[in-house]
Amino acid sequence: MTDMSVNTLKAISTKELLINAAVRQFHHKGFQKTRISDIVGEAGVAQGTFYLYFKSKEEIFKNICTEHMNLFQKVFQETEILFGGKNIDEIRGNIHRFLKKLLAVYKENLHVSELLFREGVGHNDLFKEINEKFFMEFITLIREHMRRDIPSARFRLTDVETVSVFLFGVFERSAFYFMMIQKQFDTQRLAEQMAHFMLNGLQLNITK
Amino acid sequence: MTDMSVNTLKAISTKELLINAAVRQFHHKGFQKTRISDIVGEAGVAQGTFYLYFKSKEEIFKNICTEHMNLFQKVFQETEILFGGKNIDEIRGNIHRFLKKLLAVYKENLHVSELLFREGVGHNDLFKEINEKFFMEFITLIREHMRRDIPSARFRLTDVETVSVFLFGVFERSAFYFMMIQKQFDTQRLAEQMAHFMLNGLQLNITK
Amino acid sequence: MTDMSVNTLKAISTKELLINAAVRQFHHKGFQKTRISDIVGEAGVAQGTFYLYFKSKEEIFKNICTEHMNLFQKVFQETEILFGGKNIDEIRGNIHRFLKKLLAVYKENLHVSELLFREGVGHNDLFKEINEKFFMEFITLIREHMRRDIPSARFRLTDVETVSVFLFGVFERSAFYFMMIQKQFDTQRLAEQMAHFMLNGLQLNITK
Amino acid sequence: MTDMSVNTLKAISTKELLINAAVRQFHHKGFQKTRISDIVGEAGVAQGTFYLYFKSKEEIFKNICTEHMNLFQKVFQETEILFGGKNIDEIRGNIHRFLKKLLAVYKENLHVSELLFREGVGHNDLFKEINEKFFMEFITLIREHMRRDIPSARFRLTDVETVSVFLFGVFERSAFYFMMIQKQFDTQRLAEQMAHFMLNGLQLNITK
DNA sequence: GATGAATGAGGCTTCATTCAT
DNA sequence: TATGAATGAAGCCTCATTCAT
């Protein structure tokens, strides 16, 4: 009987094999130093097979990054209220919960996260595009949530545009620093401190 | 005697010629795509001459970056009081003044700044080293100033280590975003908003 | 039964599909640049199918060329008298008629003709073989007709061997030049001038 | 003493080394089958050296062909009177002398001549360009000489344009056939017969 | 110090051909 | 017969680095 298997044990396609191999190799050696031959070697297919699925090393990289960005987007989409709440504690709780989720995604896909932030933007059009897209999408998502959750009257001294960049900076550089450089940290505590800092920075702690 | 010298018009050394050419080329093409031949071509010297001064493309890059980092360090060193002051307004003024100087250095050396932040860290040992060094030095400098200027009692909920990363994130990502991606902004206003956000984030606005 | 058959609408065999596709592709891209994948793509069959009918790209090319040469041969065979006639005008008429037919075959199968003359002979054994074979057969046919139609006494100063090459040269280079390079010409007039030139060149215009 | 040598014993430049090697290899294997590595191997230089002088295999080929075409042009230029003369014998003598020179150039540079005519025009832009250029230049040179030497009244039944193509065909296909395919022939006799055929073909043998 | 021609390892990419289904 | 994914040999080209002058 050829029924491949009772349920969801799906055979891994060659394309998936290549993507998985590429993630591992990019993580191990970095994008620049990874040769196509490393990827196909890891995937266990022939050199030419790579070109059946991707035009170049750039393309498979883009593929991987785009997929990854979607994970972050999903966290934003699944979050009903981010910067709002009935009182300070609830607001802080919301921010905190959100940041924990974000950090978790970051951590669970550390390999790819690292790729996205470590691999330079350079002047390489590919990286420039990917990296700027990521940056833009991220702050746009933050901005939308801010507009939705915070009365605009709040923003007397600062504008939403700028502040969303600040928040992104706090999150992204911290994630990068603690996960990539320090390599040891307490997610729970980091999220707490971040929430605290953001709450104050945005002055959401002040009674109306 | 040719009149090329009367006073301080010192002849540019071949080494300087190469460094200037490298900065221009790295900025134009990015590190990866810049060939030694591009650098010597721009500098107007022969291919082999490069190797009289630098062991490799990596070395000249490192050279450029280190020089650049020193500029930032100097701003920190020249700053007496950063997070302190007799009252909120004075504190904010200090932070503001400091950030303006930092942004100015960033802007004046945009070419090299861009190199430092755009060129990926990759897994290339060189970039990893340079980039992490920059990161570490920057937050260390912030941390020292915080320890010097802020009573430790302030840090109940957050620790200085972490918060210094937050501040770095706010500054660095903003500078990157507004100067490299958006390419237009108001330094004065950006510094103000950043000072405001940091002040609140650190809760330095709360009376003891 | 599907109505695709009622009468003589015979289904095109896969082999024919491939040959037609190959002619189009060879004409479009030339032999060297045409890939097997182009041919099967044009024919609408799978990659592997090609090898059920032809051992290689060379083989299908040879196949096409041989077929084509037969068309020219037929013109020679169908010609009773080429270089003969009761008087000058009749001779010229015979040559003229013959050349018109030859040019017509050339023109009607321009795609393949072009292949035969454009595709280099190179040192590729395949082309060498095909091209030399074409050359040899052509001049042999001319020679036979000359021997049949012209009293050998005519050839005092020239030998049939050599003159047949001259005639081939006149025809073939003209056809190539006017059809492939200039791409516009008057068949009737070209045949006339060619007949005229050949007649004189061979001195068939001189009374015995 | 470094004076390289008393007189014209000039050192062969690397570029010349490559060209000579390329001619030999192209002749031996044909253009398509010759690899850059064959050329540099024959020349005794490194792979990369090739690219210091030529962008590609195509370029060196073009280089060789253009050089070769100039040799033919020179024969035309050095010929004062081609199709003219005081009487038939003188005309025939002029044509004969010219053809002998042309055949001699062809023969002396047999390797390159073969390249030009064997290597197909294909649909390769390079070959198309080179081959058509050669064709055009050749017939243009013939035409100019015809216009100069022959009273236009002669051309009642034929036009110079067309006839020049005929003459080219006679010469070129003969040279190709006897030198490349048959590989043995008598230059003197071939030139004689060709002169004879052309003279008659053009009807220059008819008293005005 | 300065030159720049020469080197040659290294990696990308193509594509004819095979073979299990 | 027909399929088309997979193969892998083959060759091009780049460019950091060397070295004789």
mmCIF file of N, CA and C in Angstrom, chain A residues 10-29 34-36 38-45 50 53-54 59-61 63-65 67-68 71 108-109 111-112 115:
data_model
loop_
_atom_site.group_PDB
_atom_site.id
_atom_site.type_symbol
_atom_site.label_atom_id
_atom_site.label_comp_id
_atom_site.label_asym_id
_atom_site.label_seq_id
_atom_site.Cartn_x
_atom_site.Cartn_y
_atom_site.Cartn_z
ATOM 1 N N LYS A 10 4.222 14.343 6.254
ATOM 2 C CA LYS A 10 4.431 14.612 4.833
ATOM 3 C C LYS A 10 5.916 14.521 4.447
ATOM 4 N N ALA A 11 6.124 14.023 3.268
ATOM 5 C CA ALA A 11 7.484 13.919 2.762
ATOM 6 C C ALA A 11 8.038 15.326 2.583
ATOM 7 N N ILE A 12 9.288 15.487 2.928
ATOM 8 C CA ILE A 12 9.901 16.798 2.775
ATOM 9 C C ILE A 12 10.290 16.991 1.317
ATOM 10 N N SER A 13 9.818 18.080 0.752
ATOM 11 C CA SER A 13 10.143 18.330 -0.650
ATOM 12 C C SER A 13 11.590 18.760 -0.774
ATOM 13 N N THR A 14 12.096 18.614 -1.972
ATOM 14 C CA THR A 14 13.491 19.012 -2.210
ATOM 15 C C THR A 14 13.688 20.485 -1.897
ATOM 16 N N LYS A 15 12.685 21.262 -2.227
ATOM 17 C CA LYS A 15 12.785 22.695 -1.953
ATOM 18 C C LYS A 15 12.938 22.959 -0.458
ATOM 19 N N GLU A 16 12.132 22.237 0.332
ATOM 20 C CA GLU A 16 12.236 22.401 1.783
ATOM 21 C C GLU A 16 13.591 21.936 2.297
ATOM 22 N N LEU A 17 14.048 20.833 1.715
ATOM 23 C CA LEU A 17 15.371 20.333 2.086
ATOM 24 C C LEU A 17 16.415 21.425 1.881
ATOM 25 N N LEU A 18 16.310 22.093 0.758
ATOM 26 C CA LEU A 18 17.278 23.136 0.435
ATOM 27 C C LEU A 18 17.165 24.316 1.386
ATOM 28 N N ILE A 19 15.934 24.699 1.682
ATOM 29 C CA ILE A 19 15.750 25.840 2.586
ATOM 30 C C ILE A 19 16.306 25.528 3.971
ATOM 31 N N ASN A 20 15.985 24.363 4.454
ATOM 32 C CA ASN A 20 16.504 23.989 5.773
ATOM 33 C C ASN A 20 18.024 23.967 5.778
ATOM 34 N N ALA A 21 18.567 23.400 4.736
ATOM 35 C CA ALA A 21 20.028 23.333 4.654
ATOM 36 C C ALA A 21 20.625 24.735 4.584
ATOM 37 N N ALA A 22 19.968 25.596 3.832
ATOM 38 C CA ALA A 22 20.488 26.951 3.681
ATOM 39 C C ALA A 22 20.473 27.692 5.014
ATOM 40 N N VAL A 23 19.371 27.539 5.757
ATOM 41 C CA VAL A 23 19.302 28.209 7.063
ATOM 42 C C VAL A 23 20.458 27.750 7.936
ATOM 43 N N ARG A 24 20.667 26.458 7.978
ATOM 44 C CA ARG A 24 21.766 25.939 8.799
ATOM 45 C C ARG A 24 23.119 26.462 8.338
ATOM 46 N N GLN A 25 23.324 26.443 7.036
ATOM 47 C CA GLN A 25 24.619 26.882 6.533
ATOM 48 C C GLN A 25 24.827 28.392 6.677
ATOM 49 N N PHE A 26 23.789 29.150 6.403
ATOM 50 C CA PHE A 26 23.912 30.599 6.563
ATOM 51 C C PHE A 26 24.232 30.917 8.014
ATOM 52 N N HIS A 27 23.552 30.196 8.913
ATOM 53 C CA HIS A 27 23.788 30.448 10.330
ATOM 54 C C HIS A 27 25.207 30.067 10.711
ATOM 55 N N HIS A 28 25.656 28.990 10.144
ATOM 56 C CA HIS A 28 26.969 28.468 10.510
ATOM 57 C C HIS A 28 28.101 29.331 9.950
ATOM 58 N N LYS A 29 27.980 29.673 8.687
ATOM 59 C CA LYS A 29 29.096 30.350 8.021
ATOM 60 C C LYS A 29 28.799 31.797 7.665
ATOM 61 N N THR A 34 28.922 31.244 2.686
ATOM 62 C CA THR A 34 28.242 30.005 2.317
ATOM 63 C C THR A 34 28.247 29.847 0.801
ATOM 64 N N ARG A 35 28.724 28.722 0.361
ATOM 65 C CA ARG A 35 28.713 28.465 -1.082
ATOM 66 C C ARG A 35 27.507 27.594 -1.423
ATOM 67 N N ILE A 36 27.069 27.710 -2.639
ATOM 68 C CA ILE A 36 25.952 26.879 -3.071
ATOM 69 C C ILE A 36 26.290 25.416 -2.786
ATOM 70 N N ASP A 38 27.897 24.234 -0.398
ATOM 71 C CA ASP A 38 27.657 23.900 1.014
ATOM 72 C C ASP A 38 26.191 23.547 1.225
ATOM 73 N N ILE A 39 25.352 24.321 0.598
ATOM 74 C CA ILE A 39 23.909 24.122 0.774
ATOM 75 C C ILE A 39 23.480 22.780 0.196
ATOM 76 N N VAL A 40 23.868 22.522 -1.025
ATOM 77 C CA VAL A 40 23.448 21.251 -1.633
ATOM 78 C C VAL A 40 24.106 20.077 -0.912
ATOM 79 N N GLY A 41 25.327 20.311 -0.446
ATOM 80 C CA GLY A 41 25.995 19.254 0.313
ATOM 81 C C GLY A 41 25.195 18.902 1.551
ATOM 82 N N GLU A 42 24.812 19.917 2.285
ATOM 83 C CA GLU A 42 24.022 19.723 3.509
ATOM 84 C C GLU A 42 22.673 19.086 3.185
ATOM 85 N N ALA A 43 22.092 19.516 2.077
ATOM 86 C CA ALA A 43 20.771 18.999 1.715
ATOM 87 C C ALA A 43 20.862 17.598 1.114
ATOM 88 N N GLY A 44 22.040 17.230 0.691
ATOM 89 C CA GLY A 44 22.207 15.907 0.102
ATOM 90 C C GLY A 44 21.660 15.784 -1.306
ATOM 91 N N VAL A 45 21.691 16.883 -2.046
ATOM 92 C CA VAL A 45 21.274 16.805 -3.454
ATOM 93 C C VAL A 45 22.420 17.293 -4.329
ATOM 94 N N PHE A 50 19.912 22.639 -7.082
ATOM 95 C CA PHE A 50 19.646 23.940 -6.461
ATOM 96 C C PHE A 50 18.945 24.882 -7.433
ATOM 97 N N TYR A 53 15.208 25.214 -8.175
ATOM 98 C CA TYR A 53 14.303 25.855 -7.232
ATOM 99 C C TYR A 53 14.617 27.320 -6.952
ATOM 100 N N PHE A 54 15.880 27.672 -7.087
ATOM 101 C CA PHE A 54 16.246 29.064 -6.809
ATOM 102 C C PHE A 54 17.220 29.557 -7.869
ATOM 103 N N GLU A 59 18.354 34.612 -3.883
ATOM 104 C CA GLU A 59 16.930 34.321 -3.899
ATOM 105 C C GLU A 59 16.492 33.439 -2.745
ATOM 106 N N ILE A 60 17.293 32.445 -2.443
ATOM 107 C CA ILE A 60 16.898 31.571 -1.342
ATOM 108 C C ILE A 60 16.953 32.337 -0.030
ATOM 109 N N PHE A 61 17.873 33.266 0.046
ATOM 110 C CA PHE A 61 17.990 34.077 1.259
ATOM 111 C C PHE A 61 16.748 34.946 1.447
ATOM 112 N N ASN A 63 13.856 34.473 0.217
ATOM 113 C CA ASN A 63 12.787 33.534 0.526
ATOM 114 C C ASN A 63 12.695 33.270 2.014
ATOM 115 N N ILE A 64 13.838 32.967 2.589
ATOM 116 C CA ILE A 64 13.903 32.655 4.020
ATOM 117 C C ILE A 64 13.499 33.871 4.853
ATOM 118 N N CYS A 65 14.005 35.018 4.485
ATOM 119 C CA CYS A 65 13.743 36.221 5.265
ATOM 120 C C CYS A 65 12.276 36.625 5.228
ATOM 121 N N GLU A 67 9.705 34.784 4.736
ATOM 122 C CA GLU A 67 8.970 33.835 5.567
ATOM 123 C C GLU A 67 9.055 34.230 7.040
ATOM 124 N N HIS A 68 10.234 34.629 7.416
ATOM 125 C CA HIS A 68 10.486 34.959 8.805
ATOM 126 C C HIS A 68 9.740 36.223 9.225
ATOM 127 N N LEU A 71 6.278 35.806 10.495
ATOM 128 C CA LEU A 71 6.072 35.353 11.873
ATOM 129 C C LEU A 71 5.885 36.537 12.809
ATOM 130 N N GLU A 108 12.891 31.548 19.162
ATOM 131 C CA GLU A 108 12.603 30.247 18.550
ATOM 132 C C GLU A 108 13.203 30.122 17.161
ATOM 133 N N ASN A 109 13.352 31.257 16.530
ATOM 134 C CA ASN A 109 13.916 31.247 15.174
ATOM 135 C C ASN A 109 15.250 31.974 15.162
ATOM 136 N N HIS A 111 18.213 31.285 14.589
ATOM 137 C CA HIS A 111 19.067 31.182 13.410
ATOM 138 C C HIS A 111 18.703 32.214 12.358
ATOM 139 N N VAL A 112 17.425 32.251 12.051
ATOM 140 C CA VAL A 112 16.986 33.169 11.003
ATOM 141 C C VAL A 112 17.011 34.610 11.498
ATOM 142 N N LEU A 115 20.314 35.879 11.116
ATOM 143 C CA LEU A 115 20.579 36.188 9.704
ATOM 144 C C LEU A 115 20.116 37.586 9.362
#
